[in-house]
Coordinates of C-alpha atoms and ligand atoms in Angstrom, one line a residue:
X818 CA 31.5 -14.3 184.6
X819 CA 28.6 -16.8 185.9
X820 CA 29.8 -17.6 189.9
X821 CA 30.2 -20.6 192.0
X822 CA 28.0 -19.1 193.9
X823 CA 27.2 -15.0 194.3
X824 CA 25.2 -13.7 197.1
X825 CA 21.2 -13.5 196.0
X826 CA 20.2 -9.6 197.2
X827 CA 17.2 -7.8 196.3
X828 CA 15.2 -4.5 197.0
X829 CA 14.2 -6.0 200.5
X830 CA 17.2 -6.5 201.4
X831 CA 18.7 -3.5 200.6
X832 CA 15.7 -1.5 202.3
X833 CA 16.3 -3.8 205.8
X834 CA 19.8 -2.9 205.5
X835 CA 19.2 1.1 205.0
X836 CA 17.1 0.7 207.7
X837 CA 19.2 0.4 210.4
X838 CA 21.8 2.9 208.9
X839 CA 18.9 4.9 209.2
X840 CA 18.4 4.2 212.6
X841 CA 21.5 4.2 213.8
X842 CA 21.7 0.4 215.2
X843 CA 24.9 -0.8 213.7
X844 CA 26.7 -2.4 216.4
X845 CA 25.9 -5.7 217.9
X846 CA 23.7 -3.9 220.9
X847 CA 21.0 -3.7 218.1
X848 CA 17.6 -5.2 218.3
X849 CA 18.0 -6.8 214.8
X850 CA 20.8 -9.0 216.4
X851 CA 17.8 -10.5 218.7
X852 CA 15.1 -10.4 216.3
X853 CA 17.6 -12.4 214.0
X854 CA 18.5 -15.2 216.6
X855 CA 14.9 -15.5 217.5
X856 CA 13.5 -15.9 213.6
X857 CA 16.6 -17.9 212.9
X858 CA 15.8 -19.9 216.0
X859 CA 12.5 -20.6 214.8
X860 CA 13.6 -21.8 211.0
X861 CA 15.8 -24.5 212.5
X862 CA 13.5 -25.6 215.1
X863 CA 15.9 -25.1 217.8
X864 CA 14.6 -23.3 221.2
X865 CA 17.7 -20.6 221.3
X866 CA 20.5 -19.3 219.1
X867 CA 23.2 -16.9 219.2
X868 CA 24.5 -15.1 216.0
X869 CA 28.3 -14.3 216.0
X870 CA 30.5 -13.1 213.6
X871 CA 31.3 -16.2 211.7
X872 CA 30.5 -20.3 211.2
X873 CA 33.6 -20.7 212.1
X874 CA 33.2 -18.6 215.2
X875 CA 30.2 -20.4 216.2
X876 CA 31.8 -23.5 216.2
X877 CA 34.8 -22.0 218.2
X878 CA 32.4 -21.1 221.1
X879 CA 30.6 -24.7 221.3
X880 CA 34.1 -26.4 221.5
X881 CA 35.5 -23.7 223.7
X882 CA 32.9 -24.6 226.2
X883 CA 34.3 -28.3 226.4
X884 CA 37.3 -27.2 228.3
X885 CA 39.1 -28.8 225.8
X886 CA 43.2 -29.3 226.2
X887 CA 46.0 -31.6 225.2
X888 CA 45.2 -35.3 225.4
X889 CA 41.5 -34.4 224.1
X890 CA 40.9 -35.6 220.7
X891 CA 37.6 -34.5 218.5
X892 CA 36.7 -36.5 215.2
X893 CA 35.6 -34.7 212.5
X894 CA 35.0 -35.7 209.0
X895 CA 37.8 -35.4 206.3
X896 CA 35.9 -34.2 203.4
X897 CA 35.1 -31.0 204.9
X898 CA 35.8 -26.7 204.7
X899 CA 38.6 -25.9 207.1
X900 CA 36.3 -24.0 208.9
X901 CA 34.8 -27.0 210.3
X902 CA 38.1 -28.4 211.5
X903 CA 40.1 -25.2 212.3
X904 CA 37.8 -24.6 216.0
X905 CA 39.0 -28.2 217.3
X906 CA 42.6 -27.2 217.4
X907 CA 41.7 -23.3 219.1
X908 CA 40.0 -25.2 221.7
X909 CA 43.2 -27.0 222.3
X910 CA 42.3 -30.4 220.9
X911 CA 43.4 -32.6 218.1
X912 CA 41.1 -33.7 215.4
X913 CA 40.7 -37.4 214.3
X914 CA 40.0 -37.6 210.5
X915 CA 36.8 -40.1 209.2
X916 CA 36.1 -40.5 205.7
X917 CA 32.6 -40.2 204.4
X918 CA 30.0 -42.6 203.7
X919 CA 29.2 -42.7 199.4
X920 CA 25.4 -42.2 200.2
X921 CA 25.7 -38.9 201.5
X922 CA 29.1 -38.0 201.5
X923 CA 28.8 -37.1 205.6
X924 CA 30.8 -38.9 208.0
X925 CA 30.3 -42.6 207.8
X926 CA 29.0 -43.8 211.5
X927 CA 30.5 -47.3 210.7
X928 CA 33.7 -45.8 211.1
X929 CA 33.0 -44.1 214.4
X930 CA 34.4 -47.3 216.5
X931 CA 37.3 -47.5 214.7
X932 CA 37.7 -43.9 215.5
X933 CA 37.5 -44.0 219.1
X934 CA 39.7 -47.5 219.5
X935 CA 42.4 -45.2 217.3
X936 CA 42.1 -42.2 219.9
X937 CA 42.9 -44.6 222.5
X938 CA 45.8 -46.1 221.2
X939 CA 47.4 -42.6 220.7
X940 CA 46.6 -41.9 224.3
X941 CA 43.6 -39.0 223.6
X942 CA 40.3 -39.5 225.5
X943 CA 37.7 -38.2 222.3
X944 CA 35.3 -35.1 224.3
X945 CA 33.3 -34.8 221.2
X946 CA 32.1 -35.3 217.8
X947 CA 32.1 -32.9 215.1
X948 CA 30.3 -34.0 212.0
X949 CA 29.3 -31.6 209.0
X950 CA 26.3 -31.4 206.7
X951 CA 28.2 -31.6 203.6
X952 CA 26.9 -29.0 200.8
X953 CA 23.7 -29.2 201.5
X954 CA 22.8 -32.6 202.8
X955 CA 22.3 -33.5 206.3
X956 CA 24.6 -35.9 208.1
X957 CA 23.2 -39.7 209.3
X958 CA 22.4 -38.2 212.8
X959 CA 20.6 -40.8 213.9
X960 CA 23.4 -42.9 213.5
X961 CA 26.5 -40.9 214.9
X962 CA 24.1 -40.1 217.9
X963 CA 24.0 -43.8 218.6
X964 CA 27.3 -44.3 218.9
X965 CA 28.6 -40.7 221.0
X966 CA 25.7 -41.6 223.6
X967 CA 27.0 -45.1 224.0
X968 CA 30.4 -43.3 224.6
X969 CA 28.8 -40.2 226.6
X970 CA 30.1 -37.7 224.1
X971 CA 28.3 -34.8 222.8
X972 CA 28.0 -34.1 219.0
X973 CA 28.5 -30.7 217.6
X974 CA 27.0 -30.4 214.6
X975 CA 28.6 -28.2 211.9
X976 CA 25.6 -27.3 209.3
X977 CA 27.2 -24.5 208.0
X978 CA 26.5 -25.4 204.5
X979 CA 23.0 -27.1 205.6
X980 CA 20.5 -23.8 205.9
X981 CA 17.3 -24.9 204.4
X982 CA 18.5 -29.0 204.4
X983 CA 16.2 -30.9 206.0
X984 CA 16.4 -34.7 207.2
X985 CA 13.1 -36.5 207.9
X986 CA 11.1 -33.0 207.9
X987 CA 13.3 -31.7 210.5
X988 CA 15.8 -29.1 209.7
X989 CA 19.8 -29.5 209.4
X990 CA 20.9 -29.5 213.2
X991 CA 18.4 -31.2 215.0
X992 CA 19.5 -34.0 217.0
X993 CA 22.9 -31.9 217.9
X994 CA 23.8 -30.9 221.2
X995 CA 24.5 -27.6 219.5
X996 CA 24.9 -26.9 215.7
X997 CA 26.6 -23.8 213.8
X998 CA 25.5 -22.2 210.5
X999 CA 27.5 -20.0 208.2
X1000 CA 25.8 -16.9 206.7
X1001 CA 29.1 -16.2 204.7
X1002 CA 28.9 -14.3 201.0
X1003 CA 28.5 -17.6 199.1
X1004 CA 26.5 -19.6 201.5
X1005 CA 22.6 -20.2 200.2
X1006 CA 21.6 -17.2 202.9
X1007 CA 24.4 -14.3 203.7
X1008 CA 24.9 -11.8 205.8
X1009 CA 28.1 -10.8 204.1
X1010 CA 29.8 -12.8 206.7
X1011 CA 28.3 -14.6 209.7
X1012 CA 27.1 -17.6 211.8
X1013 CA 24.8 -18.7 214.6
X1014 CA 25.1 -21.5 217.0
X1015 CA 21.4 -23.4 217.7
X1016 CA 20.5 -25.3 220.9
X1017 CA 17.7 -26.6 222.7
X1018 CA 19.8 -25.4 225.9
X1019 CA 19.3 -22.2 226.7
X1020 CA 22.2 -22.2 229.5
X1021 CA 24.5 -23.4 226.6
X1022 CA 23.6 -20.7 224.2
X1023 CA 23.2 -17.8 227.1
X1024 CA 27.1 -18.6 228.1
X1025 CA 28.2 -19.0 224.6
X1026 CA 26.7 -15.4 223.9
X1027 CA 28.5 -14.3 226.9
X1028 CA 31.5 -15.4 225.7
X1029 CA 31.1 -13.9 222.4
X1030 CA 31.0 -10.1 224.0
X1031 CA 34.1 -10.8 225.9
X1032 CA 32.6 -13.2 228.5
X1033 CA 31.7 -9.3 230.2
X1034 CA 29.2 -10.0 233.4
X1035 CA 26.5 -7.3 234.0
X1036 CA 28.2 -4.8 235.6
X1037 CA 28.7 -0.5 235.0
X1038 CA 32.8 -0.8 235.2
X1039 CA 33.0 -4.0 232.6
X1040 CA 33.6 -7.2 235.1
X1041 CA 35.1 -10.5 234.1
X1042 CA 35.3 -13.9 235.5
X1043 CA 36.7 -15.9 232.7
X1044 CA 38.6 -14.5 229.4
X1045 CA 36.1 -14.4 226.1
X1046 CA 36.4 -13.3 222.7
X1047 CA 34.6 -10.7 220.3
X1048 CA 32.4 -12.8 218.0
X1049 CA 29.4 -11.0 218.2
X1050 CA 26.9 -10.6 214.8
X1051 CA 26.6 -6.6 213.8
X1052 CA 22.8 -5.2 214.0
X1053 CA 23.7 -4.7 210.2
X1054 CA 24.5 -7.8 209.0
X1055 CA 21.5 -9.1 211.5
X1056 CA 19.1 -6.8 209.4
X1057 CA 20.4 -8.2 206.6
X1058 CA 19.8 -11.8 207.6
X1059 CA 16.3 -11.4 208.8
X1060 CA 16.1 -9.9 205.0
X1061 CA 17.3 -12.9 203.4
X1062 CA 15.8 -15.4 206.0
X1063 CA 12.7 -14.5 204.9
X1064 CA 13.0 -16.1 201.3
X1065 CA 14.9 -19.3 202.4
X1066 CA 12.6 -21.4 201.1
X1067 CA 12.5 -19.5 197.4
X1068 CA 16.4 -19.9 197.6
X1069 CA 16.5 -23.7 198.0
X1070 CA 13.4 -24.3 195.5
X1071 CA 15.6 -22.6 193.2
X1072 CA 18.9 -23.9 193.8
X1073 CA 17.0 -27.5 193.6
X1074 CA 15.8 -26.1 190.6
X1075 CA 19.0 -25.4 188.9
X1076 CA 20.1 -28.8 190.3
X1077 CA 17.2 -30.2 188.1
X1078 CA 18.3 -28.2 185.1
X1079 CA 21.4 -30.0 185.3
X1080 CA 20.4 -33.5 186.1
X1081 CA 18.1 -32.8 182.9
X1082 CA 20.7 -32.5 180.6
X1083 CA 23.9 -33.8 181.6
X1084 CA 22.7 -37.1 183.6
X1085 CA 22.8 -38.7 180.1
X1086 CA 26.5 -38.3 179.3
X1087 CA 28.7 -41.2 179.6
X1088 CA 30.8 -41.1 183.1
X1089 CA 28.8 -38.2 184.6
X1090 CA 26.6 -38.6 188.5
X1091 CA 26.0 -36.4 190.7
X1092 CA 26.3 -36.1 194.3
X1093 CA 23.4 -38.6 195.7
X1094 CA 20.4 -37.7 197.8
X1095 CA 19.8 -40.1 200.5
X1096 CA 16.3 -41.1 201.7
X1097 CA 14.5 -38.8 204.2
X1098 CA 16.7 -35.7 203.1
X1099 CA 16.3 -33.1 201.3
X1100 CA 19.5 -31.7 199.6
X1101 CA 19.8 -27.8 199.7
X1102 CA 21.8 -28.2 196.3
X1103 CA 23.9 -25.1 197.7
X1104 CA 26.0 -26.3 195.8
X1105 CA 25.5 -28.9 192.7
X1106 CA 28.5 -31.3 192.9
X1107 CA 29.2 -33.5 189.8
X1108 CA 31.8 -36.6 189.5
X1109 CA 33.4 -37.4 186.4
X1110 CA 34.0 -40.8 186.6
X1111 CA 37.3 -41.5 185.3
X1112 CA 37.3 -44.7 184.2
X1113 CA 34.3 -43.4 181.8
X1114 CA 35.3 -40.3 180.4
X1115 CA 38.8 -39.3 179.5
X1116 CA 37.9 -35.6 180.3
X1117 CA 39.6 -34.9 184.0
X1118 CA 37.4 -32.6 186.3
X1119 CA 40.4 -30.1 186.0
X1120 CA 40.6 -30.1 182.6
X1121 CA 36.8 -29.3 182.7
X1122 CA 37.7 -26.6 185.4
X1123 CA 39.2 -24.9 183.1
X1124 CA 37.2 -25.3 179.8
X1125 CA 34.5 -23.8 182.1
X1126 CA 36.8 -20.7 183.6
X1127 CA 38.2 -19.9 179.7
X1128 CA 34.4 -19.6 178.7
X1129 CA 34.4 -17.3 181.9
X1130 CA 32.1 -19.7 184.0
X1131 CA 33.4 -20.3 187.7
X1132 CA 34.0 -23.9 188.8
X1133 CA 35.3 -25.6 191.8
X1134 CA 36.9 -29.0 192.5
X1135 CA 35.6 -31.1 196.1
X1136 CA 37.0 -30.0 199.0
X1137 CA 40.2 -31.2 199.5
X1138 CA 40.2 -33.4 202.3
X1139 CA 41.6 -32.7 205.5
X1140 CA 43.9 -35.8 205.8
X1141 CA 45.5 -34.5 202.2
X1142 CA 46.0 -31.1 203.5
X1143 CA 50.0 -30.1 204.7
X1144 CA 49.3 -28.8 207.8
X1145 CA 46.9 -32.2 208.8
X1146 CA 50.4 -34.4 207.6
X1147 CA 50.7 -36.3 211.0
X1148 CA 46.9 -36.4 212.1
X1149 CA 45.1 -40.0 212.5
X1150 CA 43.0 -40.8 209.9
X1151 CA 40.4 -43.9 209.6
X1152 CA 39.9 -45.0 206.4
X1153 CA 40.0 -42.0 203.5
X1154 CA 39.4 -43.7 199.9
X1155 CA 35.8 -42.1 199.7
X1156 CA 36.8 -38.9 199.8
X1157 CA 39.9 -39.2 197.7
X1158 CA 37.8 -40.3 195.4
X1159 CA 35.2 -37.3 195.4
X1160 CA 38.0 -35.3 195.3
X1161 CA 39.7 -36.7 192.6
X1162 CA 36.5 -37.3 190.7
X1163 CA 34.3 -33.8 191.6
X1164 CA 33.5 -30.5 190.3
X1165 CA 31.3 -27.9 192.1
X1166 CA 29.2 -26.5 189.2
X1167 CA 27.9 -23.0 189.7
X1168 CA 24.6 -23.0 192.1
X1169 CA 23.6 -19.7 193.0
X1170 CA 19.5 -18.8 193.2
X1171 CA 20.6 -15.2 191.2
X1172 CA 21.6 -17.5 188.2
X1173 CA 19.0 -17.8 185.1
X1174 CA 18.1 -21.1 182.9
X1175 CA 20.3 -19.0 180.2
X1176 CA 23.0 -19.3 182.5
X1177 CA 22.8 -22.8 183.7
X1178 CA 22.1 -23.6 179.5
X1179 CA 25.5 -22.2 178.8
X1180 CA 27.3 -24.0 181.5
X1181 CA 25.8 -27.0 179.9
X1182 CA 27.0 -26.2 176.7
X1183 CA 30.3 -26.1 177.5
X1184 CA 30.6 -29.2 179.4
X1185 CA 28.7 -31.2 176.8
X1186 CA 31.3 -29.8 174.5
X1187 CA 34.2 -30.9 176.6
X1188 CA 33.3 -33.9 177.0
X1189 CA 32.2 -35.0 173.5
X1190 CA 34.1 -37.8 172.1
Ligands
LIG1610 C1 31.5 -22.1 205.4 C2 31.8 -23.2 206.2 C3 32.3 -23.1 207.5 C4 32.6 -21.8 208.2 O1 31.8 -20.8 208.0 P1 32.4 -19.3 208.0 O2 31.2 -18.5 208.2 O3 33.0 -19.1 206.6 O4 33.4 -19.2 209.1 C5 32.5 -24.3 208.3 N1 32.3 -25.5 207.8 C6 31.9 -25.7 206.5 C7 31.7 -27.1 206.0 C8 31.7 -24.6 205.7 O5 31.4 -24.7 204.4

């Protein structure tokens, strides 16, 4: 079977992650858990992070500390993982859907106005913005910045999929008040499951890390003042990530490489693009996302889903978008027709660094083949 995308381990990952069974520092008291936040910390430019046990988790405490509650809204985009999303409603506040801009598939800023005047007229004051750095490509920050300062909001930036995506040299985060990474099995660096939350305020991440031990103040007999949660990262999957940290920048040459392989041979066939690179980023290609433009090709990308599966190659389509999804039935949306077309249109082709040019070859093969007249 050739993966979405399979975890890349090697020999020094599996000797950082002996290591600490060696030495006994499993739990989340282990120095790997700091020595991870601080390297981490350093790759995304930020001045302090916190690694918990999850993106999703990460996001959870940077809501949390909002004191979100009914009547608060926070807009997200629609094309996004669940994950993303999921945190607004544990911190007590409803999410407002956007759809996403064609250049970079990230929330569009032009529809951040509209967003807010619809918040008002459902009687929710929006506490924050929560935009994601969708599969790889950093979101207009610049842009959605302009608009939360001018409203005195704070944006939350959710670059789970974004390790290693840069936007104007500067990696996937910056300009955030806080921004959350996923270290899950398929994500372009893993920890078997994991996240970190990145700030430049050191306050923000010290209470956020607090909160992730179960908000327990330095005392002998365990003392609280406010109620917390258990999302701290485990010294082994922190050995692990310092492991796989180290060769970040192997892992996105080679998932822009396989990207490349791709483009190479399939840009040419009628109906076929591929999810756009805007200027001043550079795409992680965690995943490489092709759109089979219907009115082109009468192939549809589930018919090619499962061409690809019965040759035992593992495809996705777009993520569904949130506005779509049952349980988001009665949630404002602005706008949407972007997304529902990358979702009707898209298939996430497999990406992972382990795979070989054989590989990518023979998912080539099969496509070409599917989609030959
Ligand atoms: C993976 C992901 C998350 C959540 O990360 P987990 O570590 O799986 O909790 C959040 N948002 C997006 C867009 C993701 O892809």
């Amino acid at each position: 079977m050739i993966a979405l995308s399979a975890p890349d381990l090697g020999p020094v990952d599996r000797e950082a992650v002996l290591a600490t069974l060696d030495d006994g520092w499993v739990s989340s008291a282990a120095p790997a858990v700091t020595a991870f936040e601080q390297a981490f910390a350093r790759t995304v430019g930020r001045a302090h992070a916190t690694a918990v046990s999850s993106g999703t988790a990460a996001l959870h405490l940077a809501l949390h500390m909002l004191d979100l509650g009914p009547g608060d809204a926070v807009i997200a985009p629609t094309l996004t993982f669940i994950g993303g999303v999921a945190p607004i409603l544990h911190a007590g506040a409803r999410p407002i859907f956007v759809d996403c801009g064609a250049a970079d598939w990230n929330l569009d800023p032009a529809l951040l106005e509209e967003a807010f005047a619809r918040a008002g007229r459902e009687g929710l004051t929006v506490r924050a913005i929560v935009p994601a750095d969708l599969y790889g490509q950093c979101c207009d920050i610049a842009a959605i910045r302009a608009v939360a300062d001018e409203k005195g909001v704070p944006v939350i930036l959710d670059s789970a999929e974004a390790v290693g995506a840069t936007l104007d040299g500067r990696h996937a985060g910056h300009g955030a008040m806080a921004a959350a990474y996923s270290f899950n099995g398929n994500k372009i660096i893993t920890t078997g499951g994991g996240g970190m939350l990145a700030s430049d305020d050191a306050a923000l991440i010290a209470r956020a890390r607090s909160l992730a031990t179960a908000a327990r103040v330095p005392a002998v007999h365990y003392e609280h003042a406010e109620v917390g949660f258990n999302y701290r990262m485990t010294g082994l999957a922190a050995a692990l990530g310092s492991a796989q940290l180290a060769t970040l920048e192997d892992k996105v040459a080679r998932r822009r490489a396989i990207h490349g392989r791709y483009r190479d041979r399939l840009d040419a066939l009628a109906g076929v693009a591929f999810a756009p690179e805007a200027p001043g980023r550079r795409h992680s290609r965690w995943l490489t996302v092709m759109l089979l433009d219907q009115t082109a090709t009468a192939v549809a990308p589930e018919a090619l889903r499962l061409a690809l599966e019965a040759a035992g190659i593992e495809s996705r389509p777009v993520w569904k978008p949130m506005h779509l999804q049952p349980v988001f039935r009665d949630h404002p949306m602005i706008g949407g027709a972007v997304s529902e077309r990358l979702f009707a249109d898209g298939l996430c082709l497999p990406s992972g660094s382990v795979l070989t040019d054989a590989e990518i070859d023979r998912v080539c093969e099969v496509i070409e083949a599917t989609l030959a007249p």
